Short mmCIF file of C-alpha atoms in Angstrom, two decimals:
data_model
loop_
_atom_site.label_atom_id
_atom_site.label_comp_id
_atom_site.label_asym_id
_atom_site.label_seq_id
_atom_site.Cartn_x
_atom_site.Cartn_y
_atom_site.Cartn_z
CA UNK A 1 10.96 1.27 17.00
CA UNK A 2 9.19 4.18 15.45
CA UNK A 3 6.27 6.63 16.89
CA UNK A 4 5.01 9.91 14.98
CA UNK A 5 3.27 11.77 17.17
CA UNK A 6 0.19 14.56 16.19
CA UNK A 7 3.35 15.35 13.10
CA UNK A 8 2.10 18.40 11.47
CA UNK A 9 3.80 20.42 8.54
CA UNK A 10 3.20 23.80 6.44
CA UNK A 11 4.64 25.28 4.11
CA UNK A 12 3.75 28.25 4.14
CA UNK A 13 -0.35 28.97 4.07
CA UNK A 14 -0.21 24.93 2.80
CA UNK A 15 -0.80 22.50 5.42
CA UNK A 16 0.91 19.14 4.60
CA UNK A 17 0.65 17.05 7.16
CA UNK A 18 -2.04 17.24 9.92
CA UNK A 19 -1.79 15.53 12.98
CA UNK A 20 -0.38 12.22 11.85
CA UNK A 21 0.63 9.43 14.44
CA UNK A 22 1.27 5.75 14.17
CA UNK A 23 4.21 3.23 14.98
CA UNK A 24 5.98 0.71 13.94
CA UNK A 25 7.20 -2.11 16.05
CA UNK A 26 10.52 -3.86 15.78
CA UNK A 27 10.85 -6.01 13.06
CA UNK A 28 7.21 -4.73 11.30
CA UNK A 29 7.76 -3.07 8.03
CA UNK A 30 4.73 0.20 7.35
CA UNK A 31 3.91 1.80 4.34
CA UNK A 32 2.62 4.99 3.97
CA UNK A 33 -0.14 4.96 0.68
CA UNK A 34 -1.63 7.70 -1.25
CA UNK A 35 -1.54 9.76 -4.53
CA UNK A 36 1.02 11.92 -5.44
CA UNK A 37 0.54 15.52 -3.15
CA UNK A 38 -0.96 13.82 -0.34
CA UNK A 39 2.02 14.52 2.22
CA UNK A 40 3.43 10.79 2.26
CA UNK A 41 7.09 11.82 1.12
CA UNK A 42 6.83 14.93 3.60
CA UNK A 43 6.50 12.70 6.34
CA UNK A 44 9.69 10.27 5.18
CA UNK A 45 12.17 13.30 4.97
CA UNK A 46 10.92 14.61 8.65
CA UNK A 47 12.02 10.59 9.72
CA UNK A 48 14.90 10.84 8.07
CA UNK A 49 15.79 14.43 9.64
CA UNK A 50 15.98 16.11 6.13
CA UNK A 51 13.54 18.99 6.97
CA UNK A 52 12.84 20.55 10.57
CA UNK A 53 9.57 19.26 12.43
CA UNK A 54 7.26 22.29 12.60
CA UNK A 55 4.54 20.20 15.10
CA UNK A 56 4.31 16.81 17.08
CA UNK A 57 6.92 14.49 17.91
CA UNK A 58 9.35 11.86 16.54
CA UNK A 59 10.75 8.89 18.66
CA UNK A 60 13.36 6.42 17.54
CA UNK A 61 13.93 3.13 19.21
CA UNK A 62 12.52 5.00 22.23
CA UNK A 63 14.22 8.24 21.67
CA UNK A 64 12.86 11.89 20.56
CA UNK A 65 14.83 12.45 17.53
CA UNK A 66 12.57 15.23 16.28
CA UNK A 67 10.33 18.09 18.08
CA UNK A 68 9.26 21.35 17.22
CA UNK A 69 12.45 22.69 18.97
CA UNK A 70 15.01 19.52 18.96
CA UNK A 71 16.53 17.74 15.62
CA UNK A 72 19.34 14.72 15.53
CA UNK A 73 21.39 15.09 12.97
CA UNK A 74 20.07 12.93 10.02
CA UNK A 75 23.50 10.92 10.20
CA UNK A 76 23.05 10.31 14.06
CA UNK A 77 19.49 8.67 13.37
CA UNK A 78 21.38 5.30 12.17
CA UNK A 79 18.95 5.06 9.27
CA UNK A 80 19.07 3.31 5.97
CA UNK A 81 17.45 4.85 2.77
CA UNK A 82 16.83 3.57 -0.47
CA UNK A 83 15.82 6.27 -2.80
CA UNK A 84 13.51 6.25 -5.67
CA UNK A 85 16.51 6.70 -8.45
CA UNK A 86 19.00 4.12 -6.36
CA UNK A 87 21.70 6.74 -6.03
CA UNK A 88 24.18 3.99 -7.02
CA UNK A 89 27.95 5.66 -7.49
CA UNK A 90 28.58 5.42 -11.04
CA UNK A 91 32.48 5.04 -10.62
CA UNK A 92 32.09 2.73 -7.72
CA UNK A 93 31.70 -1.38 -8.46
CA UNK A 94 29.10 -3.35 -7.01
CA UNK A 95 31.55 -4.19 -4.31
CA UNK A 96 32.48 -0.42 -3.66
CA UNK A 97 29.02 1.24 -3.72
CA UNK A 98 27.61 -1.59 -0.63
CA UNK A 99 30.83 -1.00 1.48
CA UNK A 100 31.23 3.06 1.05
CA UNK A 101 29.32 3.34 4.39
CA UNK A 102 31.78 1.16 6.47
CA UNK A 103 34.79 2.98 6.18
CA UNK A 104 35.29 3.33 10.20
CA UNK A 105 35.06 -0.94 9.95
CA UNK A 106 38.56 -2.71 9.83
CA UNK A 107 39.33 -4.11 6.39
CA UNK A 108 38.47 -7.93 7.48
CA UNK A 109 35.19 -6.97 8.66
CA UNK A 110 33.95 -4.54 5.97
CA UNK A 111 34.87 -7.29 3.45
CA UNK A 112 33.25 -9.65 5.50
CA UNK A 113 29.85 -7.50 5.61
CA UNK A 114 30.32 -6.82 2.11
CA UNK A 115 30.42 -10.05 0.83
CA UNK A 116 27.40 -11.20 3.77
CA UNK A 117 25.24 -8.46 1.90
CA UNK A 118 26.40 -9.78 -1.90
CA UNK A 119 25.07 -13.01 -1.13
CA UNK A 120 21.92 -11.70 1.05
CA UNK A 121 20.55 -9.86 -2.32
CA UNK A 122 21.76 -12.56 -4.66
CA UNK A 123 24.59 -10.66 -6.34
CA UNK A 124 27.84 -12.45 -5.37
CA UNK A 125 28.32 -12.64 -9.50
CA UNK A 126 28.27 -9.46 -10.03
CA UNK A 127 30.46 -8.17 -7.28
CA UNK A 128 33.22 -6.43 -9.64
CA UNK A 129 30.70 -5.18 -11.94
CA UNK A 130 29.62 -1.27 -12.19
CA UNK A 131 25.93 0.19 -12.28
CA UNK A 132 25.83 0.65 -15.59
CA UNK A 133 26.43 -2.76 -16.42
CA UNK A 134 22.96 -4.09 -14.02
CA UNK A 135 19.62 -4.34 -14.80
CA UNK A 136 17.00 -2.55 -13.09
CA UNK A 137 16.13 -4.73 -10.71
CA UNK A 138 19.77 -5.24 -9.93
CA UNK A 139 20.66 -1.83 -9.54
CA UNK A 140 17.70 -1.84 -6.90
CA UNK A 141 19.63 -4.89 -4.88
CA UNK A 142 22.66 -2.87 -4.66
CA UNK A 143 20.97 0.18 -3.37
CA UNK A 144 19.10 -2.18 -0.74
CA UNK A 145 22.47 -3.70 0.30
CA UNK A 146 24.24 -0.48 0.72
CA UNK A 147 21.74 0.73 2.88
CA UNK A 148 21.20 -2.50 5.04
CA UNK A 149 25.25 -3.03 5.03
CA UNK A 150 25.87 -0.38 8.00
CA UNK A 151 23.14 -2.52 10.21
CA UNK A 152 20.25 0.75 10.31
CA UNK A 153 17.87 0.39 12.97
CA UNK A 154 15.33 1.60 10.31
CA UNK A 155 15.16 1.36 6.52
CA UNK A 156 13.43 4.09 4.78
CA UNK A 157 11.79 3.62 1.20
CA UNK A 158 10.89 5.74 -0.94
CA UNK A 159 9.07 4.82 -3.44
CA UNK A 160 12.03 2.26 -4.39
CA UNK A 161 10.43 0.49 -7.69
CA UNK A 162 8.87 3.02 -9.34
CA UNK A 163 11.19 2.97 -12.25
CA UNK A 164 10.63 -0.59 -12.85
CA UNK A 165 8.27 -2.64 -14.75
CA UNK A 166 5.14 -3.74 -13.24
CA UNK A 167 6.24 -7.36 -13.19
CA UNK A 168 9.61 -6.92 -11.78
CA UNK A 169 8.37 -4.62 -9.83
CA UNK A 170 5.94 -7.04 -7.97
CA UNK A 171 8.96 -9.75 -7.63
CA UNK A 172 11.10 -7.53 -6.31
CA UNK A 173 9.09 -6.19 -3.60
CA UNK A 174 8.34 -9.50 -2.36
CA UNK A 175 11.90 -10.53 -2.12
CA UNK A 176 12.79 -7.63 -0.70
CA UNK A 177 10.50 -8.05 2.13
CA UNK A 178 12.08 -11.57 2.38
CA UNK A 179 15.22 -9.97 3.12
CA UNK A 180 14.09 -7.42 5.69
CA UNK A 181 11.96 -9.95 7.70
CA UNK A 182 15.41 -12.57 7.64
CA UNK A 183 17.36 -9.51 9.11
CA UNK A 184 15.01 -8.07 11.20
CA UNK A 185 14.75 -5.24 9.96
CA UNK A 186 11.90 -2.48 10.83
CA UNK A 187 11.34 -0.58 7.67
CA UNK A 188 8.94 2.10 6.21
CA UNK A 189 7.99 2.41 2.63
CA UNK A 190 6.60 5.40 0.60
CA UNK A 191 4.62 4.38 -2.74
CA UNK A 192 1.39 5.16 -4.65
CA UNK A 193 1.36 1.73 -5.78
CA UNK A 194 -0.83 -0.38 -3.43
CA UNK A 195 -0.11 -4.02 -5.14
CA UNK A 196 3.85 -2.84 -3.26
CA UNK A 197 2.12 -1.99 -0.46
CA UNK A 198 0.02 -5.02 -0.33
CA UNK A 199 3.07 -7.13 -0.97
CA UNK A 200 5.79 -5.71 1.54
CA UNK A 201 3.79 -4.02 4.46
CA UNK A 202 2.60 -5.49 7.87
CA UNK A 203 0.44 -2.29 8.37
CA UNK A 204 -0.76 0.35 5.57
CA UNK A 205 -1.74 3.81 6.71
CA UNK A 206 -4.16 5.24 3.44
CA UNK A 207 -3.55 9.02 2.99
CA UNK A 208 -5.08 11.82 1.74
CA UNK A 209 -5.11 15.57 2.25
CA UNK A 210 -2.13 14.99 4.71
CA UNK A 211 -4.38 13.09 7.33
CA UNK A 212 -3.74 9.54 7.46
CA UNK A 213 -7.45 8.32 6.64
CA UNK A 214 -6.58 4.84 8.19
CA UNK A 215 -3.47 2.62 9.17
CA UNK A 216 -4.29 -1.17 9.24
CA UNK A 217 -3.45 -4.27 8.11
CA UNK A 218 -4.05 -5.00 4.21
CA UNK A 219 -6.54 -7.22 4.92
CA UNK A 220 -8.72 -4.55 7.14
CA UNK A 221 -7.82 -1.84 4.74
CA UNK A 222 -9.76 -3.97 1.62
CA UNK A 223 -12.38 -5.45 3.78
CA UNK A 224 -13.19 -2.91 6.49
CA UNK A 225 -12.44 0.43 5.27
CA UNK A 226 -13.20 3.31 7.24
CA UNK A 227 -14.62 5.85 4.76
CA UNK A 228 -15.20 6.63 1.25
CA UNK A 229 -12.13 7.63 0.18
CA UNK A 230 -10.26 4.35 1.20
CA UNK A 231 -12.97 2.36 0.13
CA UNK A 232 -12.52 4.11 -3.30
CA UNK A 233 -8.31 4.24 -3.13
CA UNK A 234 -8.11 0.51 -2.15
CA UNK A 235 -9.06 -2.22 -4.82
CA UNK A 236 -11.79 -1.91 -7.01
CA UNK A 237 -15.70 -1.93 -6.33
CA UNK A 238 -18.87 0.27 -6.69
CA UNK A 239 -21.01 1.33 -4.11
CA UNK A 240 -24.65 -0.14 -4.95
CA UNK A 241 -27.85 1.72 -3.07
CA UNK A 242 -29.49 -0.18 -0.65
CA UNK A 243 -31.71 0.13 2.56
CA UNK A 244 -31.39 -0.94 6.14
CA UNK A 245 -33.81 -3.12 6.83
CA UNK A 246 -32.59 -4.41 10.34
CA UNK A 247 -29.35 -3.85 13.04
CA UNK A 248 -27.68 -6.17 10.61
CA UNK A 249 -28.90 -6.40 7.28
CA UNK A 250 -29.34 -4.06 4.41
CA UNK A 251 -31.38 -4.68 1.38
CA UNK A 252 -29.88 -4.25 -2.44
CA UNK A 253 -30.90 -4.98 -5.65
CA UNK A 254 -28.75 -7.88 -6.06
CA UNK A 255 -30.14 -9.42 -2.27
CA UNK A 256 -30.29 -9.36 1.31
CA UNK A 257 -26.71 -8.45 3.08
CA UNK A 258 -26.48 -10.15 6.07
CA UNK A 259 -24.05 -9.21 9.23
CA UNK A 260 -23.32 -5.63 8.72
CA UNK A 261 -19.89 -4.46 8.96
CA UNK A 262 -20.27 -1.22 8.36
CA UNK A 263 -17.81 1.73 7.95
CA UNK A 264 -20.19 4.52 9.65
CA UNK A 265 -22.39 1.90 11.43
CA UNK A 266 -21.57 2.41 15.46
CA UNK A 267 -20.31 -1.50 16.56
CA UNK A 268 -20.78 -3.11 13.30
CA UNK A 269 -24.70 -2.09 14.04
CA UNK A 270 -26.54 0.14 11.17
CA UNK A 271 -29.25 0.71 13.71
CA UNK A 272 -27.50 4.13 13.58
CA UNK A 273 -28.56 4.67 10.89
CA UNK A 274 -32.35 4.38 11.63
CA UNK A 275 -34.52 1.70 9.84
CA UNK A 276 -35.37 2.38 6.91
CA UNK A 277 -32.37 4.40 6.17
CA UNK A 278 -30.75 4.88 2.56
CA UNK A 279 -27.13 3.84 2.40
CA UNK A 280 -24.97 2.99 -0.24
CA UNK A 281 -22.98 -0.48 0.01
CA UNK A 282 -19.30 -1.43 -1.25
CA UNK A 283 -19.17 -4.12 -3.44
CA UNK A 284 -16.12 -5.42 -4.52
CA UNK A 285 -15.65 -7.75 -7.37
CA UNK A 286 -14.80 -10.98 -5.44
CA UNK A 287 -18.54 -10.43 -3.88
CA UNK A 288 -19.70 -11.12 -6.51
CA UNK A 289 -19.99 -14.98 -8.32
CA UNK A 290 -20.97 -16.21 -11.46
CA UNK A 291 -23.53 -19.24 -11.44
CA UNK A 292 -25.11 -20.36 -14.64
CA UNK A 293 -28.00 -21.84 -12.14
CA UNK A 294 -29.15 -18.32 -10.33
CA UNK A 295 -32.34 -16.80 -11.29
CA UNK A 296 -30.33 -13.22 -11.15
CA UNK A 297 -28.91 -12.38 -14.24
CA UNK A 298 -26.91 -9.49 -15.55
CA UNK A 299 -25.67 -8.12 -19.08
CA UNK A 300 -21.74 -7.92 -19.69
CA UNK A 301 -21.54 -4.63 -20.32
CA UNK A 302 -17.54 -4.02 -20.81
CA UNK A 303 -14.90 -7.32 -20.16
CA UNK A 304 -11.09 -6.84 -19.39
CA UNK A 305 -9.52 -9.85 -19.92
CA UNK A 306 -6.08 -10.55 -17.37
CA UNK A 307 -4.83 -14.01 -18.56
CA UNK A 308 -6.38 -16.52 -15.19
CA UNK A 309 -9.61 -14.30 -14.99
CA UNK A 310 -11.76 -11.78 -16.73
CA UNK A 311 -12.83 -8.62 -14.74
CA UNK A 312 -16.80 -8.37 -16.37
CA UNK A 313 -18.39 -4.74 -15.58
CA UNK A 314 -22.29 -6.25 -15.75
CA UNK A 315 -25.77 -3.98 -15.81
CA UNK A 316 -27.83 -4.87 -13.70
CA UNK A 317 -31.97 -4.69 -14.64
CA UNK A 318 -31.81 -1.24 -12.49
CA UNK A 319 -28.66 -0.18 -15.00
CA UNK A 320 -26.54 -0.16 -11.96
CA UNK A 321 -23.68 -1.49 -12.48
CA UNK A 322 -21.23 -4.18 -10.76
CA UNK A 323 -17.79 -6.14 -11.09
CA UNK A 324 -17.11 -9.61 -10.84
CA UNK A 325 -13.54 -11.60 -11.18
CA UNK A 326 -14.99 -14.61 -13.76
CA UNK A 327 -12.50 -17.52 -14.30
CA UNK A 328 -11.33 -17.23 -18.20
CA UNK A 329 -12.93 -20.58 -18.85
CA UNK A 330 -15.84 -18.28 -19.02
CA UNK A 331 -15.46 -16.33 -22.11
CA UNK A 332 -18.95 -14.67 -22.00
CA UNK A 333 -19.43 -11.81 -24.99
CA UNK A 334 -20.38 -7.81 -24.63
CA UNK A 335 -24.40 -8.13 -24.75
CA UNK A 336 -24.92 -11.82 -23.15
CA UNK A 337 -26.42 -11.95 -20.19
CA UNK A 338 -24.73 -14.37 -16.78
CA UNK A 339 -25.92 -15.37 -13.93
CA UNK A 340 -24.38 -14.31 -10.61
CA UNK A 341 -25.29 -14.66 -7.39
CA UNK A 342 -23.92 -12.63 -4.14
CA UNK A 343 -21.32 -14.04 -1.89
CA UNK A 344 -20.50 -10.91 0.59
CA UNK A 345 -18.29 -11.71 3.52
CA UNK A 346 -17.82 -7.94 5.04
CA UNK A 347 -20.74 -5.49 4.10
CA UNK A 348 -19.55 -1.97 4.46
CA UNK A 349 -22.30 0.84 4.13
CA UNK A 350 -21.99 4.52 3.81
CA UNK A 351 -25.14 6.84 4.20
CA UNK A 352 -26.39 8.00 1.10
CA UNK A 353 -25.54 11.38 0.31
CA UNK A 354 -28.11 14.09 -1.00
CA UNK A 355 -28.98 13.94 -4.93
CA UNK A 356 -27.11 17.27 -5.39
CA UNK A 357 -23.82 15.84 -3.84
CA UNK A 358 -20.54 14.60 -6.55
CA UNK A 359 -20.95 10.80 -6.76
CA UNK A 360 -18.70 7.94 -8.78
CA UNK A 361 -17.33 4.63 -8.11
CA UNK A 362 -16.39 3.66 -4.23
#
């Protein structure tokens, strides 16, 4: 349904966007993740047709839409957006602002689609009532309904629950990617906020620096990310020195990491790397377990407690330093020492860099 194609855009002596491709099959909803600057909205508006394509290609259902010498008109795309401030018409009801895009319908059937929408997002109530008179999260329905009512063969996001609160904000994405998948609907979101992305997305492409660093599931993304920077972006973790001792296993304080994943290892092999090799190993905070039983122990050094679970930053005897997700049953105190054990499903390992180069957490 939608293919970007080596997309690249300056403005002026800035480059933006370099080279980016991906698609997006019928029906999948994509998200495009990364901090603010990092070209992510840029891309959007060249979708939508709102700025002229400099580089690369843009294909619609099939269609070029956008080249460095072609444009559709952004209202010939058939696209829906939902902006990050709703755009609701203040002097228009609930009722008025989904239909204003069905005008060329006959009366019967805009009603019709109007009150099919009302009920899709849950807001038959509220049909005669104005913006000002909704909630938040409300507001956001309408704005979703007005731009699914004209039937769009792609919904555009961007970055459509930023003004919310983190709660609502984490409903609302998920029913809103209940009602896309019900209608069909292929859509692509723009956030900074990877719990959204996480929740709504099929596929997630990471950027940075106006390069898409990787597009993959959520699942691949967290577990099997491709470099530093989306091993740092995506979840939390720190990235604990090791060795390679074999084509598969790598050697860290905490243990011996068995069947290599690894980001820069050729095939999942670290024999790339050269036995004997130092790398530096992701370890995210569900790696790690607490067991009151293991020999290993380590001193809770800072505690963050989030209602189900504490999130325990522990020293290690090296004073490196790890995370681990602790059930809060477990109240264990600043000082006290836990045992833990290791429990890594995907071990991804970057070379080490040299002494003199920036370091941090992953």
């Amino acid at each position: 349904m939608l293919t970007l194609e080596n997309v690249a855009q300056a403005y002026g002596r800035k480059q933006v966007l370099q080279n980016v491709s991906f698609e997006l099959a019928a029906g999948e909803i994509g998200c495009l993740l990364g901090p603010s600057g990092c070209g992510k909205t840029t891309a959007l508006r060249l979708v939508a047709g709102f700025e002229s394509l400099q580089s690369g290609r843009i294909l619609l259902d099939g269609g070029q839409v956008a080249g460095p010498d072609q444009a559709l008109p952004p209202e010939r795309r058939r696209l829906g957006l939902v902006f990050q401030d709703y755009a609701l018409f203040p002097h228009l009801s609930v009722t008025g602002n989904i239909g204003f895009g069905l005008g060329s319908l006959p009366r019967r059937e805009r009603e019709a689609r109007v009150d099919e929408m009302l009920r899709l997002v849950g807001l038959s109530q509220e049909a005669r009532q104005y913006p000002h008179q909704l909630s938040g999260g409300q507001q956001q329905r309408v704005a979703l309904a007005r731009a699914l009512a004209p039937r769009p063969r792609l919904l555009l996001l961007d970055e459509p629950f930023s003004n919310l609160d983190v709660e609502l904000r984490e409903k609302l994405s998920i029913e809103v990617r209940d009602i896309l998948k019900h209608e069909g609907i292929t859509a692509l979101l723009v956030t900074h906020d990877q719990h959204e992305a996480f929740a709504m997305a099929d596929q997630v492409g990471v950027m940075h620096a106006g390069v898409i660093q990787q597009w993959g599931t959520p699942y691949d993304l967290y577990h099997r990310p491709r470099n530093r920077f989306v091993a740092g972006f995506i979840g939390q973790g720190v990235l604990l020195p090791g060795v390679v001792r074999s084509a598969h296993q790598v050697q860290v304080e905490l243990g011996m990491l068995q069947g290599v994943d690894a980001a820069e290892c050729d095939g999942g092999s670290c024999l790339t790397f050269g036995i004997g090799t130092e790398v530096e190993v992701l370890i995210r905070p569900d790696d790690i377990l607490h067991d009151d039983d293991s020999p290993l122990q380590a001193e809770v050094e800072r505690r963050a407690f989030r209602g189900a679970e504490f999130l325990y930053t522990l020293r290690l005897p090296s004073g490196a330093r790890v995370l681990t997700q602790v059930s809060s049953h477990h109240d264990h105190a600043i000082g006290e020492k836990i045992g833990i054990r290791l429990d890594v499903g995907h071990v991804v390992a970057f070379r080490r860099p040299p002494p003199d180069a920036p370091r941090g957490r992953a």
